[in-house]
Structure formats: C-alpha cells, structure tokens
Amino acid sequence: MGAGAAGALVAVQLCETAARRRTPLDLVLIDPAAEAGRGVAYSTEVPEHRLNVPVGGMSCYPDDPGHFRRWLCRHGESTVTAADFASRHRYGSYLADTLGRAIISAHGTVSVRRLRTRATGCADLAGGRVELRLADGGTVAADSVVLATGPAAGRSEWAPRGLLGSDRFITRPWAPGALDAVADTDDVLLVGTGLTAVDLALVLDRPGRTVHAVSRTGLLPQPHALAPLRAVPPPKDLAALPFPRLRREVLRYVAETRRTHGDWRPAFDGLRPWIGRLWQGLTDDERAEFLGRDATPWNVHRHRMAPSTAETISRARSARRLRVHSGRIASAAAREDGGLTVRLADGRELGVAWVVDCTGPGLRADAGGDPLWSGLLADGLAVPGPLGIGVATDGGRLLDAQGRTERALFTLGAPRRGELWETTAIPEIRTQAKEVAEAVLAPPAGSPRRARRRPTDQFGLPLSTHAAAAASFRGGLGRVITVRAKAAEAFARATELDPGFALGHAALALLGHECGADVDVARELADARRSARERGDERERSFVEMVTSRIESPVSRADGTSPGDQALIAHLERFPGDAFALAVAVPTIAFSGVADLDGSLARRLVEGTAHAYDGHWFHTSLLSFVRQEQGRIDEAGELARAALAAEPASGHAVHALAHVLYESGEHHTGRDWLDGWIGAQGRGAVHRAHFSWHVALHELALDDAAAVRRRWYAQLAPGQVSGVRALVDSGSLLWRARMSQNWTGRVPVDGVLDAVARELVERPASAFTALHGAVALTAAGDLPGLRRLRSHAAGADQVQREVVVPLCSALEAVLEEEWTTAAQGLRALLPSLRRVGGSAAQREVVEETLLYALVEAGHRDTARDLLERRLDRRASPLDRRRLAGLGA
C-alpha cells in the first residue's frame, strides 16, 4: 500500500530478490498517483527544489551507492559527482525508471499490477492472510502487506480558532492546486522554518511579495558544505552511556570535530548510522526530554539544505523578500481586504494574504485521519510506537495489541519513527526496504529445500543456475578461453535468464573492469555479491570475492601484487579447475593477469593447475605462452601447435605461437601464417588488433616499410582500434617504425591519443599502461604531457616510481635531443624493465629507442654490440641493415 519512494524501493527489492531466487510472486501496488515512485516529495517540477542529501547518498540500493550517479550520467548529466544535489523531480524519474527496469527484469517470475486507488481497511482471513478494502469498493487478498504510506499529514493542532476557520489558511501546501489562488503580490506567512518552509519560500519568492516564516526558534536548516569532508566516527560505546552523559559526550564530540576539521558536519554524518541504536537505548522519559530540548537543534543541523538552495534563501533574506521570525502564533483575525492579521505571542503583528502550514507531518500514524491506519489501531492490528509516535514493529513487522507478529503486515519509513527516530530519508528507507523484501520472501520455517542436480561448465564445475542460463554461461566462458568477442553478451543473456546467477553477474563485472566491456560494473558486482550470498556454493562465493577484490582493491603492494592479485591466487589454489579464473590470472592477451616481477608466479600458477585439466587445449595454450616467456622456444612451439590442432580458434595458443615465430626469426612464416589466421578463425577474435600488431612486428623485422604502413592504416589506425589497445598496439608500433626508420616524417600518433582517454595516458593505473603512455607522448612530441605522466608515476605504485619515472626522464631527453643522457637512462632501465609486465616483444620498444639514441649520440660501438647480440638471438633483415650502416 503506497507506491511513492518507500513503496517503489520495496517493490524494486521484491522484484529483484524474487527473480534471483526464482520465487513466483504476484505483486500489487496500490496508490492513486499517476506514476509510481514520486509520491509527494518527488512530484514537484520546480527546478529549485533540490534533494537535501547528495547524489552519492540517494541510490536505490544500499550495496551499490553509485547507482543514482551512474543513472544521471546515462541520462544527460555526465559531469555530475557524488557530492552534487540533484533536483527532486529528477530523482522521482530515477525511482520510476529503476522500478520499471526491475519489473522488466523479473518478467516471468513476478507479475505486477497497479491499482490506482487507496486502501481504507484491513481484515484477517484464514491461514494468516489479510484482506484490504479499497476506496473504489474492491478488495485484495494477500499473503503479505507492506504499508509504505509515508509520513502522516499534520492536523494543524497549533493553529488558533481564527485561523482554522479561514479560507486563507492552506493546511496541505503540496496538494494539487493548493497555491493556485495565491496572487503574485500577495504576502504569505509560512508557519514553520524547516525544509518544507524552505521549499515553499523558493516557490513563492518574487519581487513585490514578502514571505514571512515563523517558528518557536526561528532557525532555518543549516546548509551542506560546498566541499564536504569525510564523516568522523563517533566515540565508541556511546550506547552504553546514561542519557545525561551521552548528551555531554555527543556535544564534546561535535565540538572537537569542529576544532579539528573546521566543520561540525562530519560529526553529524558520522553519528547518523548510530541514531537508531542510541534512540532505542533511551527510556520514554529520556526520549521526551530529547524531543523537548534537543530535537530542534538536531533537526536544524541534521536535515540540511543543498548549497544552491541555501544561497537562494540567503539572497531572498538579504533583499527582505524573506523575513524569518521566532515566536508562537497567538491569534489570527480576518482583515477587510480579505487577508489576515496574525498576532504573535510577544505582541508583534503580521499582515498577510495567506498562511501556510509548514510544520511538517504528524507524529501519530493516524494523524492525518487515514482510515487504514485508524482502523488498524482501532482493531488492535497495530499499536502506537514509543511516545505515541508511529507504530510499534519488530524489525518492520507490525506488532498487534497482544505484542504478536503473526500477521504478515510490514511497514517502513515514517511509521517507524517512534522506534528509530531517523527513518524518513532514503539512506534509511532503502535499507529497510531490503529487509522487508527479505522477510516477505523468506520461506516458511521448516519448509524443506528440494535438492536438484545442478548443470556444470565445460570443465565439470557445478553452476548454481538452471540449464538455459548455464548454457549461455558456457558460451561466454568458451569465448573467454578462446579470446573471442561477444563473451559479455553471452553472460548478459545468462543473467537475463536467471537474475540470481552470481557467476554471470561476476563475469560481467570482471569483463567491464578489465576489458572495457560496456556494462555497469558496480551494479553487476552488487548483483553478484547479493546472489552469491543467497544461493552460491563455496567456489562461486570465492570467485565473487576475488572479483570484488580485483575491482575494489587495485593498489599494488610492495611486492608488486595487489590485494586483487592475492585473492585470485588464493582462489586458484582452492579451485585450480576454475578456467575463468586461470584465464584472468595468466597475463597472455585478454586480461591484465597478476603482477609478476620475474615470470615465476605465472609459471607456478599454470604448472600448479595442470592436474585439473588433463592436457586440455586451453591449459596447453597457457603453458605454451609461459614456456616462450621462459625462453623455451621449441617446447612452446610444440605446445601451441598441439593446442591449435585441438582448437584452431584458441587465441592464447595463436598468441603464444606468434611470439615463438618472432623470437625464432621466422618472420616470413610468422607473417603469412598469422595474417591467414586473422582472416579466417581470427575474424571473431576480441583482441584482433594485437594479432595485427604481431604481423606488423614481422614486417618491421623484414624491413618492409611499405607493408608496415599498409598494415597500420588497414588494421591499427584509430577507428579500427580504440582505448588501451590503441595505446599499447597502435601507438607503440608507430614509434618503433619511427625509431627503425621505417616511417619517415611525423608519425600520425595524434589520432591515437585522441582515441584514448587522457586519464589513461597521463594518470594510468598500471606501470604497463604507463610505459605505453610515455611512448605515445614521446611520439607526439608532447613534452608537457610526458612531464605530467612522470609526476603521476612519482606518486603511484612502487613499479611506476622505480621504472616509469626514470623512463619518462630518459624520453624527455630524447625529445630534447640530449642523446647521451637519453642513452644512459634507457640503458640503465633495461634490467628492471620486466617489472612493468607484458611480453618481451612489447617491452622491446624501449630497446629500439635505446638503439636510436646510441646512434644519434655517436656511441656506434655500443649500438653495434647490442645489434650483434640481438642477431645472435634471432634473424632480422632490419637489424642486419642497421648493423651494416654502423659498419659503413
């Protein structure tokens, strides 16, 4: 009952939870409003009416705080931040859209009906069910009822008789058309100075009108900070203190926070999660003392105005269009012009055309005369809460007159104010909505759980889903291990078929985070964690925890690995047959892998999981890549060819063999074979540009400048490649071609940089990306950009500090044509270069730059030694030509 904000939040949780659990549900939303989700608060279309909680605190989901901000970004507000304050009407659109999406995603499991009427009564039925009587004469029988009715309307009990009988007294300002009769020049008195009065002042403010506002204290809500600080946790064990001491400790904590941080707001924000517990620890006498002594200053500081709202109110006060008074209304009398003369208790008189009640909602559940709540209280199906405020509940389930919770009657939000005090804002209501949905859908106590045989992936690991979703997941996993495109689409289909499939959501989150797939990473991660808790097995929960760690803990440790790396290693040690995790762990081509300073970790991971795969082509492909990194080229070639014989589309095996042929100097063979594969089995490869880069390396080694140019424009130019692949493959190829004199004139690297987010180039998260950002900036001649990257690396992880910083310095010397300095810096880097990750062929771009710098500096003997060592390792017409040039 009620489809405003609270009702919509419960409905979202019911739809999504029922769909995840595959629990059939008939959901009925009863509310006369035209649109679900808006209620009174979010129906306003006044653009100045802003939320009084920042965007970062208004998500529908307690476990996904960024959901509202991302929604705004997708709906035309791309620059919005978590600290901004959105319009209330915009938030109503967000609630309606989120509910609509939840209903669509639950289609087939949840049926939803909207009844545009009100419930006027409730009666018991047999078997614990209840029946709602509706205002239109109908009835609805239900197993559970959620009373999401919002705050009760006030009764204006403070108003004197002369005001109550006047047609110039507006008691419900948000009712449709309530302010239509107010003329543009009519002066208005607002009774109350809280957020309702602020909203009305914004609506009524205009030249030629004076808006008065009066309350006992005359205090307006405080503004939010323009640059909010992080919340400061309160002292421990506050709940154990007697009320007088509790009050002193809270005041001391606020004062100390203000002294330390220059602002009292972080103290109130830190105290907020504790309010319910502290309130419940008070006796009724202590609660009454708080209401009489502390409630107003608490509300003024706790329920704050958006900064833009505060600025508008300040301007109106400065211009005397808004005048705020402290006092109590003693009487009101009609004037000859139809207006009112309002007398305050201290004798002051205010002449106005209208008086508006802005004192806020009533504290009793039936304060506004709601027949549903009145009947529930009269029949003993509900009882008043502490001090008569709201109703009594047990975790949201209504207590009856006998103190029982036998009927499935629930409520949330304002009706629980007596027992929680702070319960009317979205951060509290969304948590309650989740708890109510869990309780509504909880299976009856003692009900047996039917065991069913679970489907498996292609490696025999069980999947906690049904056969159709499992088939889609297997398709996605098959694309991951062959490094083919459209894996995300397959996983998305699996979650559409089963919204509660934890592995499907986790796979999408991982692909979005590590491969740039077009998914809402935070949302998929939240769904994965929620689903894993509900029905994931031990392996699936471990996988979700690993994905969470990789996404939320990317910072490297001193040894180069991150908490996400450690979680991935621990997961594989427990579940070595998890092919998805192994594909993520080994940095071949698709994923970033674990940080591996000397290659031993990847080798240990692959060799340590061999027993779980029994020679499967996927594992053989990874082993082939590891062997070529070890320099065991012949063995790597045999393994790659064996894997390709079993699965010709194996991208990992193709990648390993491409390295083998390059390091073996078989450039004609490598070029022709890899070019043919790209045009055949490789047409669906997700990293096709990288394979093209490998072909171009062969063409460079063959000293075929024309072929390199054709390859770049056909397969590696912007438009063909974007994102990190453009930086790593396209940008580095241009620089290598320039250094080897296979590209004369200015290289077209500006287009590459335009195709990559500047954040990725100048503030990269990994040393590997940083290396390629430095190369691209050097190719573009962007000395300021290179210096900005160096500054970023100096404050980043250990590898960036110790490798990328000196690399940037050496490349700055290249741009300044200080060749000896550049050569010395680059040569000193070579032994530690492996720490940035990637393959030897990728890191070779630094050695190519060193060769160029040595020649330009006149250090021909050193350049000759380097070329001869390279030719001893592998044949290269390019290196033979350069060596011959040195000899001449």
Coordinates of N, CA and C in Angstrom, one line a residue, residues 70-158:
R70 N 25.4 7.1 -11.6 CA 25.5 6.5 -12.9 C 24.3 6.7 -13.7
W71 N 23.1 6.6 -13.1 CA 21.9 6.8 -13.8 C 21.8 8.2 -14.4
L72 N 22.2 9.2 -13.6 CA 22.2 10.6 -14.0 C 23.2 10.8 -15.2
C73 N 24.4 10.1 -15.1 CA 25.4 10.2 -16.2 C 24.8 9.6 -17.5
R74 N 24.0 8.6 -17.4 CA 23.4 8.0 -18.6 C 22.3 8.8 -19.1
H75 N 21.7 9.7 -18.3 CA 20.5 10.5 -18.7 C 20.9 12.0 -18.8
G76 N 22.0 12.3 -19.4 CA 22.3 13.6 -19.7 C 23.1 14.5 -18.8
E77 N 23.5 13.9 -17.6 CA 24.3 14.7 -16.7 C 25.6 14.1 -16.5
S78 N 26.4 14.1 -17.5 CA 27.7 13.3 -17.5 C 28.7 13.8 -16.5
T79 N 28.6 15.1 -16.1 CA 29.6 15.6 -15.2 C 29.2 15.6 -13.7
V80 N 28.1 15.0 -13.4 CA 27.6 15.0 -12.0 C 28.5 14.2 -11.1
T81 N 28.7 14.7 -9.9 CA 29.5 14.0 -8.9 C 28.7 13.5 -7.8
A82 N 29.3 12.6 -6.9 CA 28.5 12.1 -5.8 C 28.2 13.2 -4.8
A83 N 28.9 14.3 -4.8 CA 28.7 15.4 -3.9 C 27.7 16.5 -4.4
D84 N 27.1 16.3 -5.6 CA 26.2 17.2 -6.1 C 24.8 17.0 -5.6
F85 N 23.9 17.9 -5.8 CA 22.5 17.8 -5.3 C 21.6 17.9 -6.5
A86 N 20.9 16.8 -6.8 CA 20.0 16.7 -8.0 C 18.7 17.3 -7.6
S87 N 17.9 17.6 -8.7 CA 16.5 18.1 -8.4 C 15.7 16.9 -7.9
R88 N 14.6 17.3 -7.2 CA 13.8 16.2 -6.6 C 12.9 15.6 -7.8
H89 N 12.5 16.4 -8.7 CA 11.8 15.8 -9.8 C 12.6 14.8 -10.6
R90 N 13.9 15.1 -10.8 CA 14.8 14.1 -11.4 C 14.9 12.8 -10.6
Y91 N 14.9 13.0 -9.3 CA 15.0 11.8 -8.5 C 13.8 10.9 -8.6
G92 N 12.6 11.6 -8.7 CA 11.4 10.8 -9.0 C 11.5 10.0 -10.3
S93 N 12.0 10.6 -11.3 CA 12.2 9.9 -12.6 C 13.1 8.7 -12.4
Y94 N 14.2 8.9 -11.6 CA 15.1 7.8 -11.3 C 14.4 6.6 -10.6
L95 N 13.6 6.9 -9.6 CA 12.8 5.9 -8.9 C 11.9 5.1 -9.8
A96 N 11.2 5.9 -10.7 CA 10.2 5.3 -11.6 C 10.9 4.4 -12.6
D97 N 12.1 4.9 -13.1 CA 12.8 4.1 -14.1 C 13.4 2.9 -13.5
T98 N 14.0 3.0 -12.3 CA 14.6 1.8 -11.6 C 13.5 0.8 -11.3
L99 N 12.3 1.2 -10.9 CA 11.2 0.3 -10.7 C 10.8 -0.4 -12.0
G100 N 10.7 0.4 -13.0 CA 10.3 -0.2 -14.3 C 11.3 -1.2 -14.8
R101 N 12.6 -1.0 -14.6 CA 13.6 -1.9 -15.1 C 13.6 -3.2 -14.2
A102 N 13.3 -3.0 -12.9 CA 13.2 -4.2 -12.0 C 12.0 -5.1 -12.4
I103 N 10.9 -4.4 -12.8 CA 9.7 -5.2 -13.2 C 10.0 -6.0 -14.5
I104 N 10.7 -5.3 -15.4 CA 11.0 -6.0 -16.7 C 12.0 -7.1 -16.5
S105 N 13.0 -6.9 -15.6 CA 14.0 -8.0 -15.4 C 13.4 -9.2 -14.7
A106 N 12.3 -9.0 -14.0 CA 11.6 -10.1 -13.2 C 10.5 -10.7 -14.0
H107 N 10.3 -10.3 -15.2 CA 9.2 -10.8 -16.0 C 9.3 -12.3 -16.2
G108 N 8.2 -13.0 -15.9 CA 8.2 -14.4 -16.0 C 8.2 -15.1 -14.6
T109 N 8.7 -14.3 -13.6 CA 8.7 -14.8 -12.2 C 7.8 -13.9 -11.4
V110 N 7.8 -12.6 -11.7 CA 6.9 -11.7 -10.9 C 5.9 -11.1 -11.8
S111 N 4.6 -11.1 -11.4 CA 3.6 -10.4 -12.1 C 3.3 -9.2 -11.3
V112 N 3.0 -8.0 -11.9 CA 2.8 -6.8 -11.3 C 1.6 -6.1 -11.7
R113 N 0.7 -5.7 -10.8 CA -0.5 -4.9 -11.1 C -0.5 -3.6 -10.4
R114 N -1.0 -2.6 -11.0 CA -1.2 -1.3 -10.4 C -2.6 -1.0 -10.2
L115 N -3.0 -0.7 -9.0 CA -4.4 -0.3 -8.7 C -4.4 1.2 -8.2
R116 N -5.0 2.0 -9.0 CA -5.0 3.5 -8.7 C -6.1 3.8 -7.8
T117 N -6.0 3.4 -6.6 CA -7.0 3.7 -5.5 C -6.3 3.7 -4.2
R118 N -7.0 3.7 -3.1 CA -6.4 3.7 -1.7 C -7.0 2.5 -1.0
A119 N -6.3 2.0 0.0 CA -6.8 1.0 0.9 C -7.4 1.8 2.1
T120 N -8.6 1.4 2.5 CA -9.3 2.0 3.6 C -9.5 1.2 4.8
G121 N -9.2 -0.1 4.7 CA -9.3 -1.0 5.8 C -8.6 -2.3 5.6
C122 N -8.4 -3.1 6.7 CA -7.7 -4.4 6.6 C -8.4 -5.3 7.6
A123 N -8.6 -6.6 7.1 CA -9.2 -7.6 7.9 C -8.5 -8.9 7.8
D124 N -8.6 -9.7 8.9 CA -8.0 -11.0 8.9 C -8.7 -12.0 8.0
L125 N -8.0 -12.9 7.3 CA -8.5 -14.0 6.6 C -7.9 -15.3 7.2
A126 N -8.4 -16.4 6.8 CA -7.9 -17.7 7.3 C -6.5 -17.9 6.8
G127 N -5.8 -18.7 7.6 CA -4.4 -19.1 7.2 C -3.4 -18.0 7.2
G128 N -3.7 -16.9 8.1 CA -2.7 -15.9 8.2 C -2.8 -14.8 7.2
R129 N -3.7 -15.0 6.2 CA -3.7 -14.0 5.1 C -4.6 -12.8 5.6
V130 N -4.5 -11.7 4.8 CA -5.3 -10.5 5.2 C -6.0 -10.0 3.9
E131 N -7.0 -9.2 4.1 CA -7.8 -8.6 3.0 C -7.8 -7.1 3.2
L132 N -7.4 -6.4 2.1 CA -7.5 -5.0 2.1 C -8.8 -4.5 1.4
R133 N -9.5 -3.6 2.1 CA -10.7 -3.0 1.5 C -10.2 -1.7 0.8
L134 N -10.7 -1.5 -0.4 CA -10.2 -0.4 -1.3 C -11.3 0.7 -1.4
A135 N -10.9 1.9 -1.6 CA -11.8 3.0 -1.7 C -12.7 2.9 -2.9
D136 N -12.4 2.2 -3.9 CA -13.3 2.0 -5.0 C -14.3 0.9 -4.9
G137 N -14.3 0.3 -3.7 CA -15.2 -0.8 -3.4 C -14.7 -2.2 -3.6
G138 N -13.5 -2.3 -4.2 CA -12.9 -3.6 -4.4 C -12.2 -4.1 -3.1
T139 N -11.6 -5.3 -3.3 CA -10.8 -5.9 -2.2 C -9.6 -6.6 -2.8
V140 N -8.6 -6.8 -2.0 CA -7.4 -7.5 -2.4 C -7.0 -8.4 -1.3
A141 N -6.9 -9.7 -1.5 CA -6.4 -10.7 -0.5 C -4.9 -10.9 -0.7
A142 N -4.2 -11.0 0.4 CA -2.7 -11.0 0.2 C -2.1 -11.9 1.3
D143 N -1.0 -12.5 1.0 CA -0.2 -13.2 2.0 C 0.6 -12.3 2.9
S144 N 1.0 -11.1 2.3 CA 1.8 -10.1 3.0 C 1.4 -8.8 2.5
V145 N 1.4 -7.8 3.4 CA 1.0 -6.4 3.1 C 2.1 -5.5 3.6
V146 N 2.6 -4.6 2.8 CA 3.6 -3.7 3.2 C 3.0 -2.3 3.1
L147 N 2.9 -1.6 4.3 CA 2.3 -0.3 4.4 C 3.4 0.7 4.2
A148 N 3.5 1.2 3.0 CA 4.5 2.2 2.6 C 3.8 3.5 2.4
T149 N 3.2 4.0 3.4 CA 2.2 5.1 3.3 C 2.9 6.5 3.4
G150 N 4.2 6.5 3.8 CA 4.9 7.7 4.0 C 4.5 8.5 5.3
P151 N 4.9 9.7 5.4 CA 4.6 10.5 6.6 C 3.1 10.8 6.7
A152 N 2.5 10.8 7.9 CA 1.1 11.1 8.1 C 1.0 12.6 8.0
A153 N -0.2 13.1 7.4 CA -0.4 14.5 7.3 C -0.6 15.1 8.7
G154 N -0.1 16.4 8.9 CA -0.3 17.0 10.1 C -1.8 17.5 10.3
R155 N -2.2 17.8 11.6 CA -3.5 18.2 11.8 C -3.6 19.7 12.2
S156 N -2.6 20.5 12.1 CA -2.5 21.9 12.4 C -3.1 22.2 13.8
E157 N -2.8 21.3 14.7 CA -3.3 21.5 16.1 C -2.8 22.7 16.8
W158 N -1.7 23.3 16.3 CA -1.2 24.5 16.9 C -2.0 25.8 16.5

